[in-house]
PDB file of C-alpha atoms in Angstrom:
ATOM      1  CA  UNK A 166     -10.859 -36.124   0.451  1.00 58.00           C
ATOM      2  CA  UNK A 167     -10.493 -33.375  -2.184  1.00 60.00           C
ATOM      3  CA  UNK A 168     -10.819 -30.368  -0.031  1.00 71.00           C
ATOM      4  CA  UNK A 169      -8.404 -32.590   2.692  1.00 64.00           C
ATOM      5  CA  UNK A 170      -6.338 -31.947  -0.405  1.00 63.00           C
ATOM      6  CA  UNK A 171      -6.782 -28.527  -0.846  1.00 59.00           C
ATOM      7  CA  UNK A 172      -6.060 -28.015   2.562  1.00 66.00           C
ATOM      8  CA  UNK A 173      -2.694 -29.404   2.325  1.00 63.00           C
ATOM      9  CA  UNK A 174      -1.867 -27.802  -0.620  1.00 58.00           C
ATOM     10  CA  UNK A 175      -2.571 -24.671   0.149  1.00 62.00           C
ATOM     11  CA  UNK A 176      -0.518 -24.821   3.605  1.00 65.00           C
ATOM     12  CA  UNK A 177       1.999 -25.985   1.993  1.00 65.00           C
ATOM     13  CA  UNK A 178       1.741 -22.868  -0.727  1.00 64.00           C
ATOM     14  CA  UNK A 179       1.118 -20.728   2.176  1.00 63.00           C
ATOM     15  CA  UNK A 180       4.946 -21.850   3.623  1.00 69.00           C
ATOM     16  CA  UNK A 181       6.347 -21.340   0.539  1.00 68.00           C
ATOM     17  CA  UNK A 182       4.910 -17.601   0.155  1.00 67.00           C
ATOM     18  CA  UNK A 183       6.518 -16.646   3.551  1.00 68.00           C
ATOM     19  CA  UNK A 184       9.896 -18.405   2.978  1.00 79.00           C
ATOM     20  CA  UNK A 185      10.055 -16.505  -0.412  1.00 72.00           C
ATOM     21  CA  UNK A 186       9.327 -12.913   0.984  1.00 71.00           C
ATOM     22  CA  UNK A 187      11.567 -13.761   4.251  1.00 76.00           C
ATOM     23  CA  UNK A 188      14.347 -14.181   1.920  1.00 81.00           C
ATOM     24  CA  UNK A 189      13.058 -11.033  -0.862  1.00 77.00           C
ATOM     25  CA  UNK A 190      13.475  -9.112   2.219  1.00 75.00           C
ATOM     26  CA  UNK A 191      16.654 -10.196   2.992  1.00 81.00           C
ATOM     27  CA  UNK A 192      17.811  -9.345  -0.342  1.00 81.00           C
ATOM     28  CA  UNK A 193      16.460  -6.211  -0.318  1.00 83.00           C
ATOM     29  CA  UNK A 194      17.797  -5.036   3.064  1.00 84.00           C
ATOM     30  CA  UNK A 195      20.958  -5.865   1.017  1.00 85.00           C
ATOM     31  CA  UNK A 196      20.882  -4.081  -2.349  1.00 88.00           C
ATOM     32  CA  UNK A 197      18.516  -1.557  -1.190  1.00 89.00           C
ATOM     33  CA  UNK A 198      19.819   0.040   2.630  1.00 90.00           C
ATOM     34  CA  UNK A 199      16.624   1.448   3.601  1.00 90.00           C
ATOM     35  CA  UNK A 200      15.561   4.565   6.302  1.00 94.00           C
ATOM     36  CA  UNK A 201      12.431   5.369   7.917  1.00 95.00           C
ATOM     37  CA  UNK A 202      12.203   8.954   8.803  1.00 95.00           C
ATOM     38  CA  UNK A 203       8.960  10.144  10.845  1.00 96.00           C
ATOM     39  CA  UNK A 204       8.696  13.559  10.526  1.00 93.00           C
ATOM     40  CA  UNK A 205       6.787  13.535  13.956  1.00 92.00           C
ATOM     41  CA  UNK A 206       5.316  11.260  16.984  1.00 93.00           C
ATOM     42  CA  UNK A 207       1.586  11.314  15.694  1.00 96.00           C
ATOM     43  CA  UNK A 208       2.630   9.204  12.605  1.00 95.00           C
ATOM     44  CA  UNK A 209       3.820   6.214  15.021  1.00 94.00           C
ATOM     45  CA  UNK A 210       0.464   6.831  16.844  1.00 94.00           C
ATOM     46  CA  UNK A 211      -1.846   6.562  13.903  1.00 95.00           C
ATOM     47  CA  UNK A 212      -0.130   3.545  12.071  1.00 95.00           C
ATOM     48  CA  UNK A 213       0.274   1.834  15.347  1.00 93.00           C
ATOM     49  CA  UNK A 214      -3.512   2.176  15.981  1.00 93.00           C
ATOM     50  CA  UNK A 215      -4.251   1.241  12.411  1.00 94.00           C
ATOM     51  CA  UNK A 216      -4.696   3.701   9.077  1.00 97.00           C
ATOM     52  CA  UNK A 217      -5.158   4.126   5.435  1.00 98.00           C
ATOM     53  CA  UNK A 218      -1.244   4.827   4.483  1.00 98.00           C
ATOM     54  CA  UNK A 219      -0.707   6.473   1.141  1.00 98.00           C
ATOM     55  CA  UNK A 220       2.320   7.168  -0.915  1.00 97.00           C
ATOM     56  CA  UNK A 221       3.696   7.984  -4.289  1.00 96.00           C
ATOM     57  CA  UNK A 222       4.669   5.117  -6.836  1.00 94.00           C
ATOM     58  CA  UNK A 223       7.590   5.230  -8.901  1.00 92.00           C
ATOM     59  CA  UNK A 224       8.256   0.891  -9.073  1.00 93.00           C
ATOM     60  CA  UNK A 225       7.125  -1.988  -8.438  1.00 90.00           C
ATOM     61  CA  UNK A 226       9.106  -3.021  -5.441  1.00 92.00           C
ATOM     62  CA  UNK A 227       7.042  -0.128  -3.742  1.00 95.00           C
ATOM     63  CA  UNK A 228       4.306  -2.416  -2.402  1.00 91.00           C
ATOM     64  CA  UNK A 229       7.100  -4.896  -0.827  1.00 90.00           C
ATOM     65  CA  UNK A 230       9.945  -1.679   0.416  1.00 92.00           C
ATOM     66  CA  UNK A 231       7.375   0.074   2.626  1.00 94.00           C
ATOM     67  CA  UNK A 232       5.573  -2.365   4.251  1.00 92.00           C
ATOM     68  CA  UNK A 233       8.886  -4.370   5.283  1.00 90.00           C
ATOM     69  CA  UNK A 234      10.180  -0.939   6.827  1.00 92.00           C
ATOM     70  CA  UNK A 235       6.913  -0.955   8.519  1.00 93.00           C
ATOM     71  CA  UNK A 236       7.289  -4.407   9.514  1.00 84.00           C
ATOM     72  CA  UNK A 237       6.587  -4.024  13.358  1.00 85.00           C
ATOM     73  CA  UNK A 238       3.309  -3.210  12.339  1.00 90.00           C
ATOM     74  CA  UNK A 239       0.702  -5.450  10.093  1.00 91.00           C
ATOM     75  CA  UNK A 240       0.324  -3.466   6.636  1.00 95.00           C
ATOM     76  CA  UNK A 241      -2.277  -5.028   3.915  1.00 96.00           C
ATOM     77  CA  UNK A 242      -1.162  -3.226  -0.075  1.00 95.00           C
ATOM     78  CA  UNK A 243      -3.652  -2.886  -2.560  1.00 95.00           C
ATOM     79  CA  UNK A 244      -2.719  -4.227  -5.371  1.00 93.00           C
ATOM     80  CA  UNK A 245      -4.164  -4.318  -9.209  1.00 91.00           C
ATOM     81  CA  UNK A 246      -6.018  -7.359  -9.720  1.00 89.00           C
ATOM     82  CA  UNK A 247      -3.521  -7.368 -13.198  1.00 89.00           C
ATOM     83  CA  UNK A 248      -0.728  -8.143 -10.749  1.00 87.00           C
ATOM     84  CA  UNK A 249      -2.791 -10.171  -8.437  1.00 86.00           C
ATOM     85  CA  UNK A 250      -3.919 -12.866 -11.024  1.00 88.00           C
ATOM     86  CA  UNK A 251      -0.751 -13.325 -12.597  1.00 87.00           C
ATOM     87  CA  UNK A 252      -0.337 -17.204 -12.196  1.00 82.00           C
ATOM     88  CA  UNK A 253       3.274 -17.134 -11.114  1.00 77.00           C
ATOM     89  CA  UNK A 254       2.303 -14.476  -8.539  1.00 79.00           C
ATOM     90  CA  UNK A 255      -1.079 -15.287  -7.371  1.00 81.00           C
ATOM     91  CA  UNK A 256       0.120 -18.115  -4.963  1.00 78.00           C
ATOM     92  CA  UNK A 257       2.360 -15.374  -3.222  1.00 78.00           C
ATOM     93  CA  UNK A 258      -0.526 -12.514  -3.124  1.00 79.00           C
ATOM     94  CA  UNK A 259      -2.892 -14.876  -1.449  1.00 78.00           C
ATOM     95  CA  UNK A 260      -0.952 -15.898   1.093  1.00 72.00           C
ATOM     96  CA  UNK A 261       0.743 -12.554   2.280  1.00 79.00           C
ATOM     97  CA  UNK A 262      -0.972  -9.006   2.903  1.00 89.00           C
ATOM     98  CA  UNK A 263      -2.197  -8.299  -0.104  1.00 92.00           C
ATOM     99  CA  UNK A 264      -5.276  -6.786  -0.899  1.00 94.00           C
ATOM    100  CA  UNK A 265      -6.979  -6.603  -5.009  1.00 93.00           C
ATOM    101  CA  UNK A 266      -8.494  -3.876  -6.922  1.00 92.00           C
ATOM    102  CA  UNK A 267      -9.955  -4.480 -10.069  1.00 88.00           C
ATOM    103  CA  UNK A 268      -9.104  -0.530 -11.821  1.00 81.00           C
ATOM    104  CA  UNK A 269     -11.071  -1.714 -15.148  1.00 81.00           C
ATOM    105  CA  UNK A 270     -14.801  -1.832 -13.155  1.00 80.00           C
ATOM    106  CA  UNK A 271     -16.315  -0.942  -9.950  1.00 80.00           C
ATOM    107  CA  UNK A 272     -15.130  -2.688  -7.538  1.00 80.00           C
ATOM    108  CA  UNK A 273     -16.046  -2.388  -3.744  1.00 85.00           C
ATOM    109  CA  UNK A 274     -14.828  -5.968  -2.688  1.00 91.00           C
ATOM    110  CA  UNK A 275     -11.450  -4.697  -1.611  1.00 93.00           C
ATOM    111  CA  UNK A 276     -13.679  -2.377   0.835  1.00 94.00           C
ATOM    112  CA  UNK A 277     -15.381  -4.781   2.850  1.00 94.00           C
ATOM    113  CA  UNK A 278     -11.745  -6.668   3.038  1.00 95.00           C
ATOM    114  CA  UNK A 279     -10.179  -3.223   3.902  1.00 95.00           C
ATOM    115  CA  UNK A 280     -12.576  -2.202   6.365  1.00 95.00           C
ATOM    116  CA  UNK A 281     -12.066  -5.535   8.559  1.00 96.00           C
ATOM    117  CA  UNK A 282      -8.747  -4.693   8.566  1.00 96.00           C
ATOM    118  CA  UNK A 283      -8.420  -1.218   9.609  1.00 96.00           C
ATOM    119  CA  UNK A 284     -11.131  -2.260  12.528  1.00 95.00           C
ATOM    120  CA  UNK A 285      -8.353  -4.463  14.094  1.00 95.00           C
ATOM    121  CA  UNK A 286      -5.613  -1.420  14.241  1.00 95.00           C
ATOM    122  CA  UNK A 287      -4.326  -2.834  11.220  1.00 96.00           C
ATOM    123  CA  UNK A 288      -2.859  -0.958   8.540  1.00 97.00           C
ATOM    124  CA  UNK A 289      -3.750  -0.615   4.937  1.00 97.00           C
ATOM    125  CA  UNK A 290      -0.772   0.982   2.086  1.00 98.00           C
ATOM    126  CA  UNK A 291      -2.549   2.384  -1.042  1.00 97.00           C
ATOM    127  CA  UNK A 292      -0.582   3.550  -3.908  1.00 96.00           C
ATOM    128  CA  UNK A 293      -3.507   6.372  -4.955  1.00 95.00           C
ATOM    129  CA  UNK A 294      -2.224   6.824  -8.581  1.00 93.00           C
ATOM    130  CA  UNK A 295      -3.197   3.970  -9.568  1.00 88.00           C
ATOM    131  CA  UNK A 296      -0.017   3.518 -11.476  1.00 88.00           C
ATOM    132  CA  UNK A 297       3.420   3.776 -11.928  1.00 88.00           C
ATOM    133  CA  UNK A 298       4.764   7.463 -13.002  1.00 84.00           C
ATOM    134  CA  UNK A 299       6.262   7.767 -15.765  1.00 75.00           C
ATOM    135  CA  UNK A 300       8.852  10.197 -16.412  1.00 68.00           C
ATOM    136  CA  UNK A 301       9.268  11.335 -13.222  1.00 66.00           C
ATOM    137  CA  UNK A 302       5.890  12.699 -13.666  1.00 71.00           C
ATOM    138  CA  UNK A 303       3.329  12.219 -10.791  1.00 82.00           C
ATOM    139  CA  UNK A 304      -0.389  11.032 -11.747  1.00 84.00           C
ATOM    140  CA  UNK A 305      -3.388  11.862 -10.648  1.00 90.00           C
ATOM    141  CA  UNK A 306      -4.495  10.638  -7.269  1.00 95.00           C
ATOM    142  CA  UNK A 307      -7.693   8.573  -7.398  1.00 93.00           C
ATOM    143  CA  UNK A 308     -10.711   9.371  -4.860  1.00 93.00           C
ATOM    144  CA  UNK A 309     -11.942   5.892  -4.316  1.00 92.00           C
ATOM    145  CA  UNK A 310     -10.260   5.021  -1.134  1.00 94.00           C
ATOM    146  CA  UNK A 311     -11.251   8.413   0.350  1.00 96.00           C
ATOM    147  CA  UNK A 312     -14.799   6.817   0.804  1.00 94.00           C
ATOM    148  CA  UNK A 313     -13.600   3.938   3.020  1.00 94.00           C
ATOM    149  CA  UNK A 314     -11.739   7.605   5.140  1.00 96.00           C
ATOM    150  CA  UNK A 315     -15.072   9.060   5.347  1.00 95.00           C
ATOM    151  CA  UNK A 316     -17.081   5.716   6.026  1.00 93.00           C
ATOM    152  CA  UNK A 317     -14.718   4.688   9.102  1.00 95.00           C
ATOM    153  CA  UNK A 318     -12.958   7.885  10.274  1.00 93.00           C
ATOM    154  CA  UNK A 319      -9.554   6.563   9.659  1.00 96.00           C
ATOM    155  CA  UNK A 320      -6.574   8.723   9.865  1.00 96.00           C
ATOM    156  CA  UNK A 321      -4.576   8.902   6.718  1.00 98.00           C
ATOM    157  CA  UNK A 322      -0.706   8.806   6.872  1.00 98.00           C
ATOM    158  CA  UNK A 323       1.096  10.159   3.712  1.00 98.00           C
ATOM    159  CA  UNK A 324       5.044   8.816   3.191  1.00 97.00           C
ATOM    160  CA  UNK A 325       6.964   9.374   0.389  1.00 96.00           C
ATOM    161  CA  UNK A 326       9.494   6.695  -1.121  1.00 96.00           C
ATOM    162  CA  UNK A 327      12.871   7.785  -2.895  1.00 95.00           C
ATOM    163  CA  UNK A 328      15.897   6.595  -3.766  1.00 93.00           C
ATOM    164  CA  UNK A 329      15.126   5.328  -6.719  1.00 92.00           C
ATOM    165  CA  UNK A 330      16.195   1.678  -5.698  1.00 93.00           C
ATOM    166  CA  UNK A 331      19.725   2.357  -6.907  1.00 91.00           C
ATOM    167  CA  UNK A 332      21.686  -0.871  -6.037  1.00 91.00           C
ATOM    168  CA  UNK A 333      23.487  -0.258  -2.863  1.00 89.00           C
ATOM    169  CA  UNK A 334      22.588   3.179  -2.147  1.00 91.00           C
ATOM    170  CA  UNK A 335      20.019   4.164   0.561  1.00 91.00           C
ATOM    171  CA  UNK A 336      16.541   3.751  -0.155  1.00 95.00           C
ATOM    172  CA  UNK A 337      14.130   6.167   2.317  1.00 96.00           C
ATOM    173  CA  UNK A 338      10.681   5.675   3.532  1.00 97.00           C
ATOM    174  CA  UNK A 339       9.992   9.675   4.379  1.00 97.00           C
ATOM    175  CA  UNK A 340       6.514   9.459   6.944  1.00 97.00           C
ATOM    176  CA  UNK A 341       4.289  12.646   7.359  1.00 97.00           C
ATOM    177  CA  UNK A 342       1.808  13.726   9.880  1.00 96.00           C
ATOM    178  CA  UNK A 343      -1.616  12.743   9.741  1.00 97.00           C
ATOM    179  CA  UNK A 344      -3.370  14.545   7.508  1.00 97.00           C
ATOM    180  CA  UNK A 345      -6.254  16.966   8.222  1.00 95.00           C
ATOM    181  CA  UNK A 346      -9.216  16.127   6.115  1.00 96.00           C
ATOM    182  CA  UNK A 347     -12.880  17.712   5.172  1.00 94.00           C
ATOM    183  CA  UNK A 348     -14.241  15.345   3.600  1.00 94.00           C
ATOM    184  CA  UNK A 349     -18.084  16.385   4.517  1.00 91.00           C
ATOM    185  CA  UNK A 350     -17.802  19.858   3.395  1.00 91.00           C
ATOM    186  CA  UNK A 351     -21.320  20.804   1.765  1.00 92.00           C
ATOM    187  CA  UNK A 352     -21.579  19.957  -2.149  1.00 91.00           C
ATOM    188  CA  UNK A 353     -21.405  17.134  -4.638  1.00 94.00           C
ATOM    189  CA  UNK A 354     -19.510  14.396  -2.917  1.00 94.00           C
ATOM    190  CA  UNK A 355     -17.153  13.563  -6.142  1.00 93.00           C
ATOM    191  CA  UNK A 356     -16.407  16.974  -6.211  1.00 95.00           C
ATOM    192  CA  UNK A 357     -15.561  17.220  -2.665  1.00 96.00           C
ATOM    193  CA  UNK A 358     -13.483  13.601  -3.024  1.00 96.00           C
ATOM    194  CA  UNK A 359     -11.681  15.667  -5.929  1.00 96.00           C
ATOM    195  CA  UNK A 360     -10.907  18.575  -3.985  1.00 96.00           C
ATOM    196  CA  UNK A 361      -9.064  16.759  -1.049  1.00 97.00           C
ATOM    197  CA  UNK A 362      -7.310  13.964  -3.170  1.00 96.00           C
ATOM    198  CA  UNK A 363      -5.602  16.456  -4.615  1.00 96.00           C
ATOM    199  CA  UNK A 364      -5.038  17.519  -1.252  1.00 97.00           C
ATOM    200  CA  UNK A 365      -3.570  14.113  -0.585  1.00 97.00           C
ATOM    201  CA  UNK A 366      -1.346  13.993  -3.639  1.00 96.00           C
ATOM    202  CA  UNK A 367       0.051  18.119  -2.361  1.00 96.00           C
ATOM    203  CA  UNK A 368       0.998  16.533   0.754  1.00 96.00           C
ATOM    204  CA  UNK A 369       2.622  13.399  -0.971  1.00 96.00           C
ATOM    205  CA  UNK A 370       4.513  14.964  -2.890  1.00 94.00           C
ATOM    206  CA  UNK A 371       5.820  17.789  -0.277  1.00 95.00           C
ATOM    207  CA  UNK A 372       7.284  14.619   1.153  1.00 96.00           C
ATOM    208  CA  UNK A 373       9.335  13.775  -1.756  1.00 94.00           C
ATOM    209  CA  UNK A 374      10.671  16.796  -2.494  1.00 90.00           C
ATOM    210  CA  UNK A 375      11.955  16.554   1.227  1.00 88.00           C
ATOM    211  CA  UNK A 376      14.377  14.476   0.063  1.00 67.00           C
ATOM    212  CA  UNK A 377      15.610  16.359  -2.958  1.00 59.00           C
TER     213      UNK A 377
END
């Protein structure tokens, strides 16, 4: 009877997640006009056939923009698990195509949940700071999900997002080439993971000074 229960509820939880991002995105299409701009065909190839998508992070509506100017396409955010276990937004997280990280410990769940997606073509938006920048100051890019790259061969698409999510004024998903990475050249493996997230973050961030 009880998990008849849980059943219920939790369909009923997952209607409510999708009516309340149906209309966020309606909103959002309002205040915030948004662009995509591919900066070539290979782009549309890779995240049509599923890949690790990586970007810069100035807000929070980040991990809801990009993926709804992606939307013909199935993109999965990582998301802290700080966000993810809030109780007012858990119900939403676990119902829509989110993905959590726990940043305080090791974590390689989000990996094996990662992983099954990517191997259906699906496509999978990390934010590699880590955090929001501060200052207009960009952070450091973490190596982590450069591992899951290496493990599956999976392109990785870099986009920049600007705007600044002035009210009204257009908002621009900016989407790079795929990039071109060694990531079993000989020597320590962190070091090597180093070396070509910063790399990553170069290539980021040539993106968003695109639109300067």
């Amino acid at each position: 009877m009880k998990n008849w229960i849980h059943k219920i509820w939790e369909g009923i939880l997952a209607g409510v997640a999708h009516m309340v991002i149906a209309l966020l995105g309606v909103i959002m299409r309002v205040l915030y006009p948004g662009q995509v701009i591919f900066n070539d065909s290979a782009s549309k190839v890779a995240i049509k056939q599923g890949a690790i998508l990586i970007a810069n992070h100035t807000s929070h509506k980040d991990g809801f923009f990009a993926p709804k100017m992606l939307s013909k396409q199935k993109v999965y955010v990582l998301v802290t698990r700080k966000w993810y276990d809030k109780k007012f937004l858990n119900p939403l997280f676990r119902h829509l195509r989110y993905i959590p990280i726990n940043l305080e410990e090791q974590d390689a769940a989000w990996m094996v949940q990662a992983e099954t997606i990517l191997k259906k073509g699906q496509c999978v938006l990390i934010f590699p700071e880590g955090k929001l920048e501060t200052d207009g100051v960009s952070e450091t890019f973490h190596s982590g999900f450069l591992l899951l790259v290496r493990h599956l061969n999976v392109p990785v698409v870099p986009m920049a997002i600007t705007g600044g999510y002035r009210v009204f004024h257009k908002q621009t998903l900016r989407i790079g080439s795929p990039l071109q990475l060694d990531l079993h050249a000989k020597g320590r493996l962190s070091v090597v993971l180093d070396k070509v997230a910063e790399q990553c973050k170069q290539e980021v961030f040539a993106l968003v000074h695109q639109e300067k």
